[in-house]
mmCIF file of C-alpha atoms in Angstrom:
data_model
loop_
_atom_site.group_PDB
_atom_site.id
_atom_site.type_symbol
_atom_site.label_atom_id
_atom_site.label_comp_id
_atom_site.label_asym_id
_atom_site.label_seq_id
_atom_site.Cartn_x
_atom_site.Cartn_y
_atom_site.Cartn_z
ATOM 1 C CA MET A 69 9.957 22.524 13.139
ATOM 2 C CA SER A 70 12.732 21.472 10.114
ATOM 3 C CA PRO A 71 11.404 18.841 7.772
ATOM 4 C CA PRO A 72 12.452 15.323 8.164
ATOM 5 C CA SER A 73 14.100 13.353 5.493
ATOM 6 C CA SER A 74 11.079 11.397 3.070
ATOM 7 C CA THR A 75 13.598 8.798 3.704
ATOM 8 C CA THR A 76 13.323 7.398 7.480
ATOM 9 C CA THR A 77 14.570 3.356 7.258
ATOM 10 C CA PRO A 78 18.704 3.354 7.678
ATOM 11 C CA PRO A 79 20.011 3.709 4.199
ATOM 12 C CA ALA A 80 22.147 0.845 3.077
ATOM 13 C CA GLY A 81 25.908 1.835 3.508
ATOM 14 C CA ALA A 82 24.811 3.389 7.268
ATOM 15 C CA THR A 83 26.157 2.508 9.910
ATOM 16 C CA LEU A 84 26.232 -0.686 10.808
ATOM 17 C CA HIS A 85 26.149 -3.172 13.896
ATOM 18 C CA TRP A 86 28.387 -6.036 13.365
ATOM 19 C CA ARG A 87 28.625 -9.620 14.994
ATOM 20 C CA PRO A 88 31.578 -11.661 15.246
ATOM 21 C CA THR A 89 30.887 -15.213 14.436
ATOM 22 C CA PRO A 90 32.883 -18.341 15.712
ATOM 23 C CA SER A 91 35.448 -18.354 11.980
ATOM 24 C CA GLY A 92 36.017 -14.877 13.552
ATOM 25 C CA HIS A 93 34.053 -13.602 10.653
ATOM 26 C CA GLU A 94 32.051 -10.389 11.249
ATOM 27 C CA ILE A 95 28.225 -10.259 9.939
ATOM 28 C CA ALA A 96 25.263 -7.409 9.448
ATOM 29 C CA LEU A 97 22.877 -6.216 7.448
ATOM 30 C CA ASP A 98 23.629 -3.302 5.461
ATOM 31 C CA GLY A 99 19.379 -2.392 4.609
ATOM 32 C CA SER A 100 18.264 -5.665 3.629
ATOM 33 C CA THR A 101 21.626 -7.004 2.471
ATOM 34 C CA LEU A 102 24.199 -9.545 4.488
ATOM 35 C CA VAL A 103 27.413 -8.159 4.543
ATOM 36 C CA CYS A 104 30.526 -9.749 5.835
ATOM 37 C CA ARG A 105 34.379 -8.339 6.668
ATOM 38 C CA ASN A 106 37.692 -10.586 7.919
ATOM 39 C CA SER A 107 39.256 -10.247 10.507
ATOM 40 C CA LYS A 108 41.171 -7.510 9.795
ATOM 41 C CA GLY A 109 38.365 -5.500 8.978
ATOM 42 C CA ARG A 110 38.327 -5.693 5.142
ATOM 43 C CA LEU A 111 34.129 -5.742 3.672
ATOM 44 C CA LEU A 112 34.323 -8.973 1.516
ATOM 45 C CA LYS A 113 32.459 -9.201 -2.173
ATOM 46 C CA ALA A 114 30.396 -12.225 -0.765
ATOM 47 C CA VAL A 115 29.256 -14.314 2.688
ATOM 48 C CA PRO A 116 31.777 -16.991 2.975
ATOM 49 C CA PRO A 117 29.447 -20.603 2.911
ATOM 50 C CA ALA A 118 30.392 -21.494 6.061
ATOM 51 C CA VAL A 119 29.384 -17.986 7.778
ATOM 52 C CA ARG A 120 26.084 -18.040 6.077
ATOM 53 C CA LYS A 121 25.305 -20.946 7.045
ATOM 54 C CA SER A 122 26.064 -20.173 10.668
ATOM 55 C CA ALA A 123 23.728 -20.004 13.603
ATOM 56 C CA GLU A 124 24.964 -16.021 13.711
ATOM 57 C CA ALA A 125 23.629 -15.524 9.962
ATOM 58 C CA THR A 126 20.385 -17.562 10.227
ATOM 59 C CA GLU A 127 19.031 -15.247 13.621
ATOM 60 C CA LEU A 128 20.110 -11.992 11.339
ATOM 61 C CA LEU A 129 18.381 -13.921 7.808
ATOM 62 C CA ALA A 130 15.111 -14.622 10.358
ATOM 63 C CA LEU A 131 15.248 -10.828 11.692
ATOM 64 C CA ARG A 132 15.741 -9.751 7.968
ATOM 65 C CA GLU A 133 12.683 -11.094 7.082
ATOM 66 C CA PHE A 134 10.591 -10.022 10.837
ATOM 67 C CA LEU A 135 11.177 -6.643 9.535
ATOM 68 C CA GLU A 136 10.652 -6.910 5.872
ATOM 69 C CA ARG A 137 7.088 -8.348 6.621
ATOM 70 C CA HIS A 138 6.480 -5.704 9.637
ATOM 71 C CA GLU A 139 7.057 -3.313 7.236
ATOM 72 C CA ARG A 140 4.740 -4.770 5.010
ATOM 73 C CA GLU A 141 2.368 -5.042 7.572
ATOM 74 C CA CYS A 142 2.675 -1.593 8.263
ATOM 75 C CA LEU A 143 1.631 -0.039 4.473
ATOM 76 C CA ALA A 144 -1.232 -2.472 4.436
ATOM 77 C CA THR A 145 -3.049 -0.997 7.885
ATOM 78 C CA VAL A 146 -2.190 2.429 6.454
ATOM 79 C CA GLU A 147 -3.975 1.758 3.710
ATOM 80 C CA THR A 148 -6.767 0.047 4.920
ATOM 81 C CA TRP A 149 -6.929 3.440 7.473
ATOM 82 C CA MET A 150 -7.518 5.325 4.083
ATOM 83 C CA LEU A 151 -9.395 2.809 2.611
ATOM 84 C CA GLY A 152 -12.048 2.806 4.897
ATOM 85 C CA ALA A 153 -12.211 6.518 5.737
ATOM 86 C CA PHE A 154 -10.992 5.920 9.200
ATOM 87 C CA ALA A 155 -10.169 9.042 11.794
ATOM 88 C CA ILE A 156 -7.084 8.025 13.681
ATOM 89 C CA PRO A 157 -6.770 9.134 16.994
ATOM 90 C CA VAL A 158 -3.491 10.755 16.701
ATOM 91 C CA ALA A 159 -2.478 9.733 20.060
ATOM 92 C CA LEU A 160 -2.523 6.219 18.231
ATOM 93 C CA LEU A 161 0.239 7.686 15.962
ATOM 94 C CA ALA A 162 2.880 9.021 18.207
ATOM 95 C CA ASP A 163 3.541 5.974 20.263
ATOM 96 C CA LEU A 164 4.151 4.025 16.529
ATOM 97 C CA TRP A 165 5.938 6.893 15.273
ATOM 98 C CA PRO A 166 9.477 6.214 16.610
ATOM 99 C CA ASP A 167 9.058 2.704 14.808
ATOM 100 C CA PRO A 168 11.103 3.165 11.984
ATOM 101 C CA SER A 169 8.803 0.843 10.115
ATOM 102 C CA TRP A 170 5.787 2.884 10.727
ATOM 103 C CA ARG A 171 7.507 6.119 10.554
ATOM 104 C CA ALA A 172 8.401 5.434 6.468
ATOM 105 C CA ALA A 173 4.712 4.150 6.385
ATOM 106 C CA LEU A 174 3.139 7.125 7.044
ATOM 107 C CA THR A 175 5.405 9.999 6.542
ATOM 108 C CA ASP A 176 4.215 12.144 3.687
ATOM 109 C CA LEU A 177 0.783 11.039 4.046
ATOM 110 C CA ALA A 178 -1.691 13.853 2.949
ATOM 111 C CA VAL A 179 -3.581 14.228 6.233
ATOM 112 C CA THR A 180 -6.136 16.395 7.532
ATOM 113 C CA THR A 181 -7.676 17.116 10.705
ATOM 114 C CA GLU A 182 -11.233 16.865 8.611
ATOM 115 C CA PRO A 183 -12.500 14.652 5.647
ATOM 116 C CA SER A 184 -13.326 17.859 3.693
ATOM 117 C CA ALA A 185 -10.204 20.575 4.893
ATOM 118 C CA GLU A 186 -7.423 21.046 3.044
ATOM 119 C CA PRO A 187 -4.134 18.291 2.790
ATOM 120 C CA GLY A 188 -0.466 18.801 4.372
ATOM 121 C CA LEU A 189 2.202 16.651 3.724
ATOM 122 C CA LEU A 190 3.132 14.693 7.496
ATOM 123 C CA ARG A 191 6.171 15.250 8.674
ATOM 124 C CA GLU A 192 5.946 15.151 12.428
ATOM 125 C CA LEU A 193 4.155 13.422 15.439
ATOM 126 C CA GLY A 194 3.897 14.268 19.084
ATOM 127 C CA SER A 195 1.268 14.166 21.762
ATOM 128 C CA GLY A 196 -1.941 16.047 20.559
ATOM 129 C CA ARG A 197 0.318 18.149 17.416
ATOM 130 C CA VAL A 198 0.868 16.819 13.941
ATOM 131 C CA GLY A 199 3.856 18.394 12.286
ATOM 132 C CA VAL A 200 3.112 18.720 8.570
ATOM 133 C CA VAL A 201 4.099 21.222 5.577
ATOM 134 C CA ASN A 202 0.899 22.784 4.344
ATOM 135 C CA LEU A 203 0.041 23.458 0.433
ATOM 136 C CA ASP A 204 1.813 26.934 0.512
ATOM 137 C CA ALA A 205 5.404 24.816 1.726
ATOM 138 C CA GLU A 206 5.227 25.745 5.217
ATOM 139 C CA THR A 207 5.814 24.368 7.931
ATOM 140 C CA GLU A 208 3.079 24.146 10.604
ATOM 141 C CA TRP A 209 2.016 22.597 13.739
ATOM 142 C CA LEU A 210 -1.898 21.205 14.141
ATOM 143 C CA GLU A 211 -3.758 20.961 17.069
ATOM 144 C CA THR A 212 -6.120 17.888 16.456
ATOM 145 C CA GLU A 213 -7.043 14.638 18.749
ATOM 146 C CA LYS A 214 -7.229 12.696 15.204
ATOM 147 C CA ILE A 215 -6.740 12.567 11.398
ATOM 148 C CA HIS A 216 -7.939 11.558 8.643
ATOM 149 C CA ILE A 217 -5.665 9.962 5.782
ATOM 150 C CA PRO A 218 -7.924 11.012 2.971
ATOM 151 C CA HIS A 219 -8.387 8.421 -0.081
ATOM 152 C CA PRO A 220 -7.179 10.438 -3.364
ATOM 153 C CA VAL A 221 -10.156 10.784 -4.941
ATOM 154 C CA LEU A 222 -11.617 12.773 -2.104
ATOM 155 C CA ILE A 223 -8.689 14.910 -2.606
ATOM 156 C CA GLU A 224 -9.964 18.272 -4.496
ATOM 157 C CA ASP A 225 -7.154 19.374 -7.104
ATOM 158 C CA LEU A 226 -5.452 16.364 -6.784
ATOM 159 C CA ALA A 227 -3.075 17.327 -10.048
ATOM 160 C CA ASP A 228 -1.590 20.477 -7.907
ATOM 161 C CA VAL A 229 -1.160 18.483 -4.652
ATOM 162 C CA ARG A 230 0.820 15.607 -7.072
ATOM 163 C CA GLU A 231 2.592 18.324 -8.709
ATOM 164 C CA PHE A 232 3.775 19.883 -5.293
ATOM 165 C CA ALA A 233 4.911 16.886 -3.541
ATOM 166 C CA ALA A 234 6.860 16.041 -6.656
ATOM 167 C CA GLU A 235 8.405 19.311 -6.273
ATOM 168 C CA LEU A 236 9.870 18.512 -2.964
ATOM 169 C CA GLY A 237 11.135 14.846 -4.319
ATOM 170 C CA ILE A 238 8.397 12.752 -1.889
ATOM 171 C CA ALA A 239 8.048 9.416 -2.867
ATOM 172 C CA GLN A 240 5.481 8.201 -0.355
ATOM 173 C CA SER A 241 6.152 4.367 0.671
ATOM 174 C CA ALA A 242 2.479 4.471 0.709
ATOM 175 C CA SER A 243 0.185 3.807 -2.281
ATOM 176 C CA GLN A 244 -2.146 7.700 -2.003
ATOM 177 C CA LEU A 245 -1.087 10.011 -3.990
ATOM 178 C CA THR A 246 0.319 7.717 -6.976
ATOM 179 C CA ARG A 247 -2.858 5.600 -6.401
ATOM 180 C CA ASP A 248 -4.645 5.386 -9.989
ATOM 181 C CA VAL A 249 -8.360 6.965 -8.929
ATOM 182 C CA HIS A 250 -11.374 7.008 -11.008
ATOM 183 C CA ALA A 251 -13.966 9.497 -10.732
ATOM 184 C CA LYS A 252 -17.838 7.704 -10.488
ATOM 185 C CA PRO A 253 -19.634 9.312 -13.684
ATOM 186 C CA GLU A 254 -22.199 11.968 -12.834
ATOM 187 C CA SER A 255 -25.007 9.137 -14.187
ATOM 188 C CA VAL A 256 -24.758 5.515 -13.629
ATOM 189 C CA SER A 257 -27.709 3.214 -13.649
ATOM 190 C CA GLY A 258 -28.036 -0.734 -13.284
ATOM 191 C CA ASN A 259 -26.333 -3.374 -10.577
ATOM 192 C CA THR A 260 -23.285 -3.944 -12.545
ATOM 193 C CA VAL A 261 -20.047 -2.564 -14.659
ATOM 194 C CA ARG A 262 -19.857 -4.493 -18.105
ATOM 195 C CA ASP A 263 -16.668 -2.320 -19.326
ATOM 196 C CA TYR A 264 -13.950 -5.006 -18.035
ATOM 197 C CA ALA A 265 -16.352 -7.889 -19.360
ATOM 198 C CA ASN A 266 -14.859 -10.348 -21.841
ATOM 199 C CA GLY A 267 -10.776 -10.327 -20.659
ATOM 200 C CA GLN A 268 -9.551 -13.583 -22.158
ATOM 201 C CA PHE A 269 -6.894 -15.256 -20.094
ATOM 202 C CA ASP A 270 -5.149 -18.649 -21.173
ATOM 203 C CA SER A 271 -6.114 -20.411 -18.467
ATOM 204 C CA PRO A 272 -7.695 -19.370 -14.852
ATOM 205 C CA SER A 273 -4.511 -19.936 -13.242
ATOM 206 C CA GLU A 274 -2.596 -17.449 -15.302
ATOM 207 C CA LEU A 275 -6.214 -14.849 -14.013
ATOM 208 C CA ARG A 276 -5.612 -15.888 -10.838
ATOM 209 C CA ALA A 277 -2.301 -15.421 -10.348
ATOM 210 C CA ARG A 278 -2.605 -12.131 -11.728
ATOM 211 C CA VAL A 279 -5.719 -11.468 -9.230
ATOM 212 C CA ALA A 280 -2.742 -11.934 -6.581
ATOM 213 C CA ARG A 281 0.155 -10.108 -7.571
ATOM 214 C CA TYR A 282 -2.236 -6.662 -6.960
ATOM 215 C CA GLY A 283 -2.936 -8.226 -3.551
ATOM 216 C CA PHE A 284 -6.334 -8.834 -3.734
ATOM 217 C CA ALA A 285 -8.318 -11.474 -2.478
ATOM 218 C CA ILE A 286 -10.280 -13.946 -4.159
ATOM 219 C CA ARG A 287 -13.227 -15.333 -3.016
ATOM 220 C CA GLY A 288 -15.092 -18.106 -5.240
ATOM 221 C CA SER A 289 -15.344 -16.909 -8.750
ATOM 222 C CA TYR A 290 -14.985 -13.260 -7.724
ATOM 223 C CA ALA A 291 -11.627 -10.941 -7.242
ATOM 224 C CA ILE A 292 -12.601 -8.528 -4.518
ATOM 225 C CA CYS A 293 -11.673 -5.090 -2.654
ATOM 226 C CA HIS A 294 -13.436 -3.720 0.363
ATOM 227 C CA ALA A 295 -13.342 0.201 1.280
ATOM 228 C CA SER A 296 -15.972 2.438 2.844
ATOM 229 C CA ASP A 297 -17.774 5.831 2.074
ATOM 230 C CA ASP A 298 -19.114 7.734 5.240
ATOM 231 C CA GLY A 299 -19.243 4.607 7.367
ATOM 232 C CA VAL A 300 -20.944 2.769 5.048
ATOM 233 C CA GLU A 301 -17.948 -0.295 3.756
ATOM 234 C CA LEU A 302 -19.186 -2.362 0.507
ATOM 235 C CA GLN A 303 -17.488 -4.861 -1.235
ATOM 236 C CA ALA A 304 -16.423 -4.893 -5.070
ATOM 237 C CA ARG A 305 -16.754 -7.711 -6.788
ATOM 238 C CA PHE A 306 -15.016 -8.535 -10.144
ATOM 239 C CA TRP A 307 -15.770 -11.938 -12.208
ATOM 240 C CA ILE A 308 -12.945 -14.041 -12.837
ATOM 241 C CA GLY A 309 -14.129 -17.672 -13.052
ATOM 242 C CA ASP A 310 -14.023 -21.100 -12.012
ATOM 243 C CA SER A 311 -10.852 -22.606 -11.097
ATOM 244 C CA SER A 312 -11.817 -26.025 -11.955
ATOM 245 C CA ASP A 313 -11.746 -25.441 -15.645
ATOM 246 C CA TYR A 314 -8.708 -26.288 -18.268
ATOM 247 C CA TYR A 315 -9.152 -23.996 -20.670
ATOM 248 C CA GLU A 316 -9.596 -20.036 -20.957
ATOM 249 C CA SER A 317 -11.034 -18.165 -18.540
ATOM 250 C CA VAL A 318 -12.984 -14.864 -19.074
ATOM 251 C CA THR A 319 -13.592 -12.177 -16.970
ATOM 252 C CA GLY A 320 -17.384 -10.931 -16.397
ATOM 253 C CA ASP A 321 -19.241 -8.292 -14.739
ATOM 254 C CA LEU A 322 -17.917 -5.890 -11.584
ATOM 255 C CA LEU A 323 -20.335 -5.523 -9.278
ATOM 256 C CA TRP A 324 -20.911 -3.939 -5.457
ATOM 257 C CA VAL A 325 -22.105 -5.944 -2.188
ATOM 258 C CA GLY A 326 -23.713 -4.443 1.168
ATOM 259 C CA SER A 327 -22.496 -6.586 4.517
ATOM 260 C CA ASP A 328 -25.979 -7.980 3.810
ATOM 261 C CA GLU A 329 -24.460 -9.723 0.820
ATOM 262 C CA ARG A 330 -27.059 -8.122 -1.417
ATOM 263 C CA THR A 331 -26.411 -5.758 -4.672
ATOM 264 C CA VAL A 332 -25.698 -2.820 -4.232
ATOM 265 C CA PRO A 333 -27.274 -0.265 -7.081
ATOM 266 C CA LEU A 334 -24.284 1.640 -9.348
ATOM 267 C CA THR A 335 -26.272 5.127 -7.657
ATOM 268 C CA ALA A 336 -25.541 3.981 -3.976
ATOM 269 C CA VAL A 337 -21.846 3.000 -4.499
ATOM 270 C CA GLY A 338 -19.958 5.987 -2.984
ATOM 271 C CA PRO A 339 -16.584 7.308 -4.414
ATOM 272 C CA ILE A 340 -14.008 5.081 -2.851
ATOM 273 C CA ALA A 341 -15.527 2.232 -3.485
ATOM 274 C CA TRP A 342 -16.709 3.091 -7.416
ATOM 275 C CA SER A 343 -12.445 3.989 -7.330
ATOM 276 C CA GLU A 344 -11.038 1.403 -5.858
ATOM 277 C CA GLY A 345 -13.935 -1.454 -7.357
ATOM 278 C CA ILE A 346 -12.784 -0.126 -11.454
ATOM 279 C CA ARG A 347 -8.839 0.550 -10.361
ATOM 280 C CA MET A 348 -9.224 -3.348 -9.126
ATOM 281 C CA ALA A 349 -11.299 -4.496 -12.221
ATOM 282 C CA GLU A 350 -8.710 -2.704 -14.736
ATOM 283 C CA LEU A 351 -5.342 -4.072 -12.873
ATOM 284 C CA ILE A 352 -6.289 -7.479 -14.234
ATOM 285 C CA TYR A 353 -8.172 -6.472 -17.022
ATOM 286 C CA ALA A 354 -4.926 -5.496 -18.336
ATOM 287 C CA GLY A 355 -3.355 -9.012 -18.546
ATOM 288 C CA ARG A 356 -5.751 -10.741 -21.151
ATOM 289 C CA LYS A 357 -4.792 -11.924 -24.382
ATOM 290 C CA THR A 358 -5.038 -8.782 -27.298
ATOM 291 C CA THR A 359 -5.209 -9.709 -31.210
ATOM 292 C CA GLN A 360 -2.204 -8.329 -33.450
#
């Protein structure tokens, strides 16, 4: 097995599929850019307004929007699998693999056959077989029906795995090896983390815009995210205040709740849920006002 390139979507400048328009021009998508050439085949610097307004251009732009949305959905699903600590059937992944957006999202992920096993970087998928580059830089096929996409906080010697991936020039589409991780302290107590409280923002809208910028959901007065450890899902909640306030907004406690909506003691929060909750709070808190 020869490792494929880490880029699985056609790069800009690849062979284009030209579509004729009523004006005699031809248009195509070069990556995410709409390009145009005249009847003599000369590439134009800009798409003429009349061509851009054509039905053919409208359809191509709609296709671009669909493909971009599909790509985002693939990446979000892969992240959900990682945060949920799911065992994913290889047969399912093999069915998805021919789709360029799915292949881009999956290629070069660190994967394991068991949660505690040494990871390999995913390069190929077949029926019941997973092609990886192991940490000895050798390619091998794993015979398995399911694989895991481990959260980076669970990867032993994460720094070494990151260094190995960097040496291979790997840039994952999904946020795994580059994801900020936060190890849970050996000794914790109580029900809340106060390290990210009292972060001041000019207004609730500014604070909530920062929450949305990083893709976190908002529920009432909290920014939230979900993660699972050993099949137990927890929701991390970070206080961001009341959206009806007109003046500055201040962050508060970070806590975790279970499916019964009850606060979970910090001692019962697993490593993935802990890392993701701290990551959320830290990203939001970093946008606070600071004194000079």
